[in-house]
Coordinates of C-alpha atoms in Angstrom, one line a residue:
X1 CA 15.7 5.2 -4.2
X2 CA 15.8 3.6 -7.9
X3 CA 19.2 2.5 -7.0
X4 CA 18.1 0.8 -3.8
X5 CA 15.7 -1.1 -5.6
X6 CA 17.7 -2.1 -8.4
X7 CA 20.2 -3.2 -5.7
X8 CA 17.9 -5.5 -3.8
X9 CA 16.3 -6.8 -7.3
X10 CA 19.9 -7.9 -8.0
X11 CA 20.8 -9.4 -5.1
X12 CA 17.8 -11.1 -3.6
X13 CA 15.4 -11.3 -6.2
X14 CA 13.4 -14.2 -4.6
X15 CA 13.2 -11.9 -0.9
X16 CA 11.9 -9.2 -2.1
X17 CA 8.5 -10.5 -3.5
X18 CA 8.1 -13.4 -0.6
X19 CA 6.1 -12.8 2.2
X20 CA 7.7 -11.2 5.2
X21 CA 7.2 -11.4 8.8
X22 CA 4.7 -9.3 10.4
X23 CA 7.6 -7.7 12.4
X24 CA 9.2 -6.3 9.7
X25 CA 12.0 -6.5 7.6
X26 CA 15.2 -7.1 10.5
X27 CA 18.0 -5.1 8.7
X28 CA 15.3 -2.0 8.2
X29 CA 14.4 -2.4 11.9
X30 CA 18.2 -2.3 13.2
X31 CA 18.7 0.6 11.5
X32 CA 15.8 2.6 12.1
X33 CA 16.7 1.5 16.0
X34 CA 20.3 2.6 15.7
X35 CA 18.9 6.1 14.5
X36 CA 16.3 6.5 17.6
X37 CA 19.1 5.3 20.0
X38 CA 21.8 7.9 19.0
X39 CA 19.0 10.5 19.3
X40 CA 18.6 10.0 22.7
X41 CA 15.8 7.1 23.1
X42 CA 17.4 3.7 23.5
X43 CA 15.7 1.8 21.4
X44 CA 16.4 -2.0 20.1
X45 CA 15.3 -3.8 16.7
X46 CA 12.9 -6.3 18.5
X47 CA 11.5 -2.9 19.9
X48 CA 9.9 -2.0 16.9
X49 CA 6.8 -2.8 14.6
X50 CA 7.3 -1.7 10.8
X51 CA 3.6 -0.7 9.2
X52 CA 2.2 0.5 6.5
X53 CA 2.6 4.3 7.3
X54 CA 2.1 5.8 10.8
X55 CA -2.2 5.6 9.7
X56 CA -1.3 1.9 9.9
X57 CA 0.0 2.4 13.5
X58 CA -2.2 4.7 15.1
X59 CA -4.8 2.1 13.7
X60 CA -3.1 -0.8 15.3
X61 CA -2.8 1.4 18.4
X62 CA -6.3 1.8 18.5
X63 CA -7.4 -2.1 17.9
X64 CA -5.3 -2.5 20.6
X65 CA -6.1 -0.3 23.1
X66 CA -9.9 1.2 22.4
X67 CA -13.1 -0.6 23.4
X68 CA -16.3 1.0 21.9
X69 CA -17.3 3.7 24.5
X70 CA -13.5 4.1 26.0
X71 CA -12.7 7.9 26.4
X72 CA -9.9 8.9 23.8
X73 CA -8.6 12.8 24.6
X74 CA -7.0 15.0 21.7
X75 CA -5.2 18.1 21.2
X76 CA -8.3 20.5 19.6
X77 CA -7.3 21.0 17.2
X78 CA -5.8 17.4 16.4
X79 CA -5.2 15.9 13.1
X80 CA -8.3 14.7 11.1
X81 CA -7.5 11.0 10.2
X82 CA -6.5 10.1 13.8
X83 CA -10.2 11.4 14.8
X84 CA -11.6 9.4 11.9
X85 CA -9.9 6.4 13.5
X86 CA -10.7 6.5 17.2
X87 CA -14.9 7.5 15.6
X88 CA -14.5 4.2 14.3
X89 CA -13.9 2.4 17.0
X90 CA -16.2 3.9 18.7
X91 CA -14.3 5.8 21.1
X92 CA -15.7 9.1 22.9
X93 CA -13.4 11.5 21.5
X94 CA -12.8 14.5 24.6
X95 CA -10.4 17.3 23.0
X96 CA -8.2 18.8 25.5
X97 CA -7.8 22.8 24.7
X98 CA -4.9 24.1 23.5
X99 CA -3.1 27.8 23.4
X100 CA 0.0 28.9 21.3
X101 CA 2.3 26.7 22.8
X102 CA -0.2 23.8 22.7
X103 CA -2.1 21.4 24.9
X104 CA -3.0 23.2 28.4
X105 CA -1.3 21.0 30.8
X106 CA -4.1 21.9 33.4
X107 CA -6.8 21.6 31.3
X108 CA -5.3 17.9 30.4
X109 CA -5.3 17.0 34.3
X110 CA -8.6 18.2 34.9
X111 CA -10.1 16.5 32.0
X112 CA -8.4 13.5 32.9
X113 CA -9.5 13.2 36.8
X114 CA -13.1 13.2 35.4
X115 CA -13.0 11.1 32.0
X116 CA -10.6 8.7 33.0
X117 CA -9.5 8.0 29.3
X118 CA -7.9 5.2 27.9
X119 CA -5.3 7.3 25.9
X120 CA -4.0 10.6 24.8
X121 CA -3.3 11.3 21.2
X122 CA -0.8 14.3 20.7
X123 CA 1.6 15.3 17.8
X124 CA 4.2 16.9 20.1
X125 CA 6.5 18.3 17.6
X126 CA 5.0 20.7 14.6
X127 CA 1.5 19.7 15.2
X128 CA -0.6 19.0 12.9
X129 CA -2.6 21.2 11.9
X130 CA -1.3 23.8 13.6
X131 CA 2.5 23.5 13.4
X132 CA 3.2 24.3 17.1
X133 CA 5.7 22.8 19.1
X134 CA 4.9 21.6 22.8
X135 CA 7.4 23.3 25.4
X136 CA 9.8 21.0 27.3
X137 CA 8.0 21.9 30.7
X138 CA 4.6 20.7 29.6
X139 CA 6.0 17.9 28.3
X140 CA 6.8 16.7 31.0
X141 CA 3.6 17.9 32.6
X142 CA 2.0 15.1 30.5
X143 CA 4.1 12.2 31.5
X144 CA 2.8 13.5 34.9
X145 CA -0.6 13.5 34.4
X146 CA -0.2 10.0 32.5
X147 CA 1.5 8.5 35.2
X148 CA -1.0 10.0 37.7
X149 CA -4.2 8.7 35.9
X150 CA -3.1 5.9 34.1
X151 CA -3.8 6.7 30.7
X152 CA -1.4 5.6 27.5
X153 CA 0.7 8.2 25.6
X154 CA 0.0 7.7 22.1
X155 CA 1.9 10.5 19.8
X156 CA 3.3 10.5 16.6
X157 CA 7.1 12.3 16.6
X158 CA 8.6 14.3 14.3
X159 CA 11.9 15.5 16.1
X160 CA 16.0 15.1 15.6
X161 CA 15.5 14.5 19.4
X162 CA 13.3 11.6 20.3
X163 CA 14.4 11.8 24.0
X164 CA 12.7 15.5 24.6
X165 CA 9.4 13.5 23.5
X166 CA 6.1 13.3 25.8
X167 CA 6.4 10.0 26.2
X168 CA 9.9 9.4 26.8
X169 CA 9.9 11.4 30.0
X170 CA 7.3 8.4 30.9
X171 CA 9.8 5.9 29.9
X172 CA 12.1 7.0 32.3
X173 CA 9.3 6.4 35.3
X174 CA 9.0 3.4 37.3
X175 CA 5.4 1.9 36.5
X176 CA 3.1 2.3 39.7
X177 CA -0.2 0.8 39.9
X178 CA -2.0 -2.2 38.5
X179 CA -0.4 -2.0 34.2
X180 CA 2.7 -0.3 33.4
X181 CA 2.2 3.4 32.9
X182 CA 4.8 3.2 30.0
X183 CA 3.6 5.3 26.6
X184 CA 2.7 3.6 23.1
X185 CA 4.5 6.0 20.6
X186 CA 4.4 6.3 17.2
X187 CA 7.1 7.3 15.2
X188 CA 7.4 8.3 11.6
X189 CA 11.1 9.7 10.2
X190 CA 12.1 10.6 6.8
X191 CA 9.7 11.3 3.5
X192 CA 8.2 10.0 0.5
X193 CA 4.4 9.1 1.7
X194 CA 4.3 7.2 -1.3
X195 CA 6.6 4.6 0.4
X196 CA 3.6 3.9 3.4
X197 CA 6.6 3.0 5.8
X198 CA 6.2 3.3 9.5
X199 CA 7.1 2.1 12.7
X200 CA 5.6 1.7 15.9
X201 CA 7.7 1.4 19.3
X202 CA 5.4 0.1 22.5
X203 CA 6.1 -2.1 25.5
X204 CA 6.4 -5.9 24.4
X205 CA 2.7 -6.6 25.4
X206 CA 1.0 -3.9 23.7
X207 CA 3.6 -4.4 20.5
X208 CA 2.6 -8.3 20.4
X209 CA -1.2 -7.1 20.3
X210 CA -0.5 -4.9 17.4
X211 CA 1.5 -7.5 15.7
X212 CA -1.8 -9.8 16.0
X213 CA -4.0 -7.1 14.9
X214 CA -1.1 -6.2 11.9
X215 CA -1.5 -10.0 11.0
X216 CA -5.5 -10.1 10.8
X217 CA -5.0 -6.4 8.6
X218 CA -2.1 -7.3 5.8
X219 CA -0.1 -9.9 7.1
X220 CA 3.2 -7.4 6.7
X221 CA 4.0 -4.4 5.3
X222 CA 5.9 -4.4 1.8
X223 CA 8.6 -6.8 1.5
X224 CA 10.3 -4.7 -1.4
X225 CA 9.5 -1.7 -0.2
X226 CA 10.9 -2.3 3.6
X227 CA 14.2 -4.0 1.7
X228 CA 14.6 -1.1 -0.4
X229 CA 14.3 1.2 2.7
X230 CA 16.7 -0.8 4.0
X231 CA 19.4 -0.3 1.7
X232 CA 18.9 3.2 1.2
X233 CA 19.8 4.1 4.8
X234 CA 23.0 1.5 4.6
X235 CA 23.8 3.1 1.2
X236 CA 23.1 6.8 1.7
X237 CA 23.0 9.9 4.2
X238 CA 19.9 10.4 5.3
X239 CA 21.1 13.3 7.7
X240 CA 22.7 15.0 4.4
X241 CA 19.1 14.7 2.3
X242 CA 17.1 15.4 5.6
X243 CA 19.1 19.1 5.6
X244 CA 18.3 19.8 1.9
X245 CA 14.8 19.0 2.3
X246 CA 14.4 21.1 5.4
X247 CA 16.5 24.0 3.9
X248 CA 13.5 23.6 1.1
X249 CA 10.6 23.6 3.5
X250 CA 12.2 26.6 5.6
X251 CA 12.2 28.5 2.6
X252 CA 8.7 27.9 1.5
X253 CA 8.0 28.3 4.7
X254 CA 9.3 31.9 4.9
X255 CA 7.5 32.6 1.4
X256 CA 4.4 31.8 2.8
X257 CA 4.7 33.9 5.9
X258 CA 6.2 36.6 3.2
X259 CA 2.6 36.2 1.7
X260 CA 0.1 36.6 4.5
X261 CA -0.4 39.8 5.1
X262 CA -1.5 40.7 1.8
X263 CA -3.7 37.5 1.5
X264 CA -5.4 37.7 5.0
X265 CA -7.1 40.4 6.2
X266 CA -6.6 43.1 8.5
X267 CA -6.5 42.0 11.7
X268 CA -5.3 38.3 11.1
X269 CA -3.4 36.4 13.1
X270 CA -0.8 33.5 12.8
X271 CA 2.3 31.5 14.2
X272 CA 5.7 31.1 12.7
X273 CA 6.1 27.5 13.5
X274 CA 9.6 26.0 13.7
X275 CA 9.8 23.5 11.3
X276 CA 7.1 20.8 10.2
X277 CA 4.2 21.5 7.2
X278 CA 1.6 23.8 8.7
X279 CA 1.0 27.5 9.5
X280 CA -1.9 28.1 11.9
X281 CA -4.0 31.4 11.2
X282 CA -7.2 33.1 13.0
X283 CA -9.1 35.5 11.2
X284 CA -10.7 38.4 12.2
X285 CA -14.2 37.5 14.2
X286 CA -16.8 38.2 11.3
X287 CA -14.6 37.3 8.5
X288 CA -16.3 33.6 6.2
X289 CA -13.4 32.2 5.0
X290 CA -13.7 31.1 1.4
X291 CA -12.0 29.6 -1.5
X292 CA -10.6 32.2 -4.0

């Protein structure tokens, strides 16, 4: 990463401390849409929306989309700082129960035939917090129910395989009704938070309504920082460092796992998950949990 920067210090100086357009930086944008398409989801650069981190997105998402009083539906549990955004927008947050394997594709279409929500929010792939995975079947059991009742996909990806996604089984449907019933979908690849580098990939309308809202919010996300992202993933394999830093997380991972059953006790329960950050445990009914 030093290198990258030193690279686009060198070469275009005056770029990489201008302003930008709100789009995003067009070299970072081709690439990061040559990476979704050979992953299975067509995607071009004009597709795309760079953002300050996927908060930045989900927050756009919800300018966008959510009116004060609009019903938003969740995975419970879903991921704290996407309900802090939809509360502040004043969305009625519904959470749609979940089981090992996830949200209850039932549960989803009867919640949805009687809330009629704007959207669903759903982390797919290594949830967070609870590091499950969603099953290919009720994946598509979502696109289903969106495309029955009309409500947006919103869900943030973290997969090799963007085409197995909720969402992209909606892309493949033709729209019925009054709007499109294509998904909003946030995707975040790679690491280093420190970066705050995002993208968003929506339908040209919603996408143009986020690039209004990015406007009125920062103008555009890092010029440097985008550029720099840029020519790391010309420069460098990101596949080869993606496998070291997975080998690293498998193996702390497994360590942890190692560890629970002397730290919990008797009669806890948890999930291995297959890849991602988080291990989801239940204790034994009784038990406060507490900070050693």
């Amino acid at each position: 990463m030093r290198d990258a920067y030193d690279r686009v210090f060198a070469e275009n100086p005056r770029h990489a401390l201008q302003y930008s357009t709100t789009e995003g930086d067009p070299e970072l944008r081709t690439a990061v849409a040559e990476r979704l398409t050979a992953r299975g989801l067509p995607t071009g650069a004009d597709d795309l929306l760079v953002t300050t981190g996927s908060q930045q997105a989900l927050t756009l998402l919800t300018t966008a989309l959510v009116e004060p009083g609009a019903v938003v539906l969740v995975e419970n549990p879903c991921y704290l700082a996407a309900l802090q955004t939809f509360g502040f927008a004043g969305a009625r947050v519904v959470p749609v129960p979940t089981d090992d394997q996830g949200l209850l594709p039932a549960a989803l279409e009867e919640i949805a035939a009687r809330e009629k929500p704007t959207l669903l929010y759903v982390v797919p792939t290594f949830q967070n917090p609870t590091g499950r995975t969603l099953p290919a079947e009720r994946r598509a059991a979502v696109a289903e129910a969106a495309a029955r009742h009309g409500f947006w996909i919103v869900e943030t990806t973290r997969t090799a395989n963007c085409a197995t996604t909720a969402s992209a089984s909606l892309d493949r449907r033709r729209p019925r009704g009054g709007r499109p019933h294509r998904p909003a979908r946030l995707l975040l690849q790679g690491d280093g938070p420190g970066l705050r580098l995002g993208y968003l990939r929506a339908p040209a309308g919603l996408r143009r309504s986020c690039v209004i809202a990015k406007q009125a919010a920062d103008l555009h996300t890092s010029t440097i920082d985008q550029a720099a992202a840029a020519r790391y993933l010309r420069d460098r394999d990101l596949d080869a460092h993606v496998a070291v830093i997975r080998a690293a997380y498998q193996e702390r991972r497994d360590a942890m796992l190692e560890g629970l059953p002397a730290a919990l006790p008797e009669g806890s329960r948890w999930n291995r998950p297959e890849g991602g950050m988080f291990i989801w445990a239940s204790l034994p009914e009784g038990t406060t949990p507490r900070r050693s």
